[in-house]
């Protein structure tokens, strides 16, 4: 469906069981309100620069930072995510947002998509059928709601500008493991006070990018680890121990043990 109208019904469905991608400032605010945050890390093998004109690669490149895994050049992509199970801690019983005027960009943009390579499909959204009417949202697949359009642009700019800061946060916290992009996420859940302090430090004094950083792949699939090792990367199978501070969220079944 290329033409869509939309008017939020205030049902609150989109405010449950989420990982909300936040900007650095939003993450600081979220933690200061007592919310929980996670860092979702993935690494993209990047042995050579793609040919100019590859729009998808350019989009990924702009939102990631260069690093190494063994002798394999990679790009590190990190999402700063507010995480909650059940209702958002800011959601009131009558389904109103308790921080409506300060709510994160992603909340203002929903149900529109931020990633230009992802089509807006109503069936993939939590909005009831009666929400898809009244105000024009998109025509022939193009966003026509001006407010949403500008918010999407703002979100994309922040995501790009803050890519080095997100990597810096991981380095400040000693986190250097990531899932293979498109295979899963490695979810780091640092202690909130430590994360807040790191965010405030890097916001006050962003460092220049360190391209020599060493990252380690973690996967739930033997063939993935073997392939990565064969091209010079460092990596291992996910093998949670009580000392681990991360969880692995794979998109594919694990290899048999
Ligand atoms: S911050 Fe507000 S709009 Fe965003 S998920 Fe929470 S309750 Fe919903
Ligand atoms: S699920 Fe859709 S209709 Fe319901 S509150 Fe969220 S944006 Fe509005």
Coordinates of N, CA and C in Angstrom, one line a residue, residues 45-51 72-73:
X45 N 31.4 -7.0 8.5 CA 32.7 -7.1 7.8 C 32.8 -6.1 6.6
X46 N 34.0 -5.4 6.5 CA 34.1 -4.3 5.6 C 35.5 -4.4 4.9
X47 N 35.8 -5.5 4.2 CA 37.1 -5.7 3.7 C 37.6 -4.7 2.7
X48 N 36.6 -4.2 1.9 CA 36.9 -3.1 1.0 C 35.8 -2.1 1.0
X49 N 36.1 -0.9 0.6 CA 35.0 0.1 0.4 C 34.1 -0.2 -0.7
X50 N 32.8 -0.2 -0.5 CA 31.9 -0.5 -1.7 C 32.0 0.6 -2.8
X51 N 31.6 0.1 -4.0 CA 31.6 1.1 -5.1 C 30.7 2.3 -4.8
X72 N 40.7 -8.5 10.0 CA 39.6 -8.1 9.1 C 39.0 -6.7 9.4
X73 N 39.0 -5.8 8.5 CA 38.4 -4.5 8.7 C 36.9 -4.7 8.9

